[in-house]
């Protein structure tokens, strides 16, 4: 990619070109060296890559709104590049997504978040630990019995969908269907005509599935507590039905794709830095704090677009109202002003908890405790049962979008097992 200008490289990156986004960290270093506010003219957008600035944006210290996919100049640019006959696809996808709790601000955000936050408190999630352990054991057993064991496709891809299915009371037979929805929705953040068309179809399918689930719980009175609570919120007037469908989808998406990437990217990181894996095997109690370093080192979520709600100035650069501002989380988590030797994985890094992979402020990740629990159980179990596990081969392929790039597969040699 050396022949491309920085602007061209950003364009290739945003469209999911794996030559750039498979390993974006060298690009992030060039962006950081370019200035505190980088002007991506082809977007058009401005990018923030320093920890201090990304954190300020998350903490609402800058006049930025979260719904940067639907509004702002970057969204307008995407819309203008779509064939006129396909622009309705943009509105179908992103008008629905404006209902997400993650895309709202202020009182509206507090109202939506208030309908689900209790279900994601650590003390509420503690009851899930035994079922998570059961799923992990069963998936690892299946991987061990396979002719071609693969940590990504056989464990990391499946565990989060199972856990979210339990949370919603989704039948076991529908787990793969939920994973399919999440995969397609993850890909559409590249915002191309093809990915938007796929996402529109998946959203329609999910809406039908969710409404069937809601009807089943309403008519029988049987279902998971979270689903019942959301239905009660509709009956009490705290949500409308379309907001309920959006809430189910955003929890499904946030609870599957990002956790899957934590399990996949995290495993790859400790395998490539074998000394760190050996530390976990020697002291499994280190798994829990190590998760923060895995989140920092290769963030499951790489960036998020925002748009300016008013004119403001940052580091001498004017940002105009309606301009898109992209906060690059993956770059902020490797800011050398905060993290010593940021490109080095160190599971005992003393300040790894300063990462921004789960956000800060009012939009701190709802599912943070659940993601951490799943990763802790999965990696602790793996270190105990297969301490000698190793990746097969050096080449790793990626898929998905730049925002949510994911390892495609992680074939492994399990070595000696322990039960």
Coordinates of N, CA and C in Angstrom, one line a residue, residues 10 19 25 62 71 78 262:
X10 N -6.8 5.7 3.6 CA -8.0 5.7 4.5 C -9.3 5.3 3.8
X19 N -6.0 -5.4 2.5 CA -4.6 -5.0 2.4 C -4.3 -4.0 3.4
X25 N -2.6 -1.2 12.3 CA -1.8 -0.4 13.3 C -0.7 0.4 12.7
X62 N -16.7 16.9 24.0 CA -16.8 17.5 22.7 C -18.2 17.5 22.2
X71 N -26.1 10.4 10.0 CA -26.0 11.8 9.8 C -24.6 12.3 9.7
X78 N -21.7 8.8 1.5 CA -22.0 7.4 1.2 C -23.3 7.4 0.4
X262 N -13.0 -10.5 20.6 CA -12.2 -10.6 21.7 C -11.6 -12.0 21.9

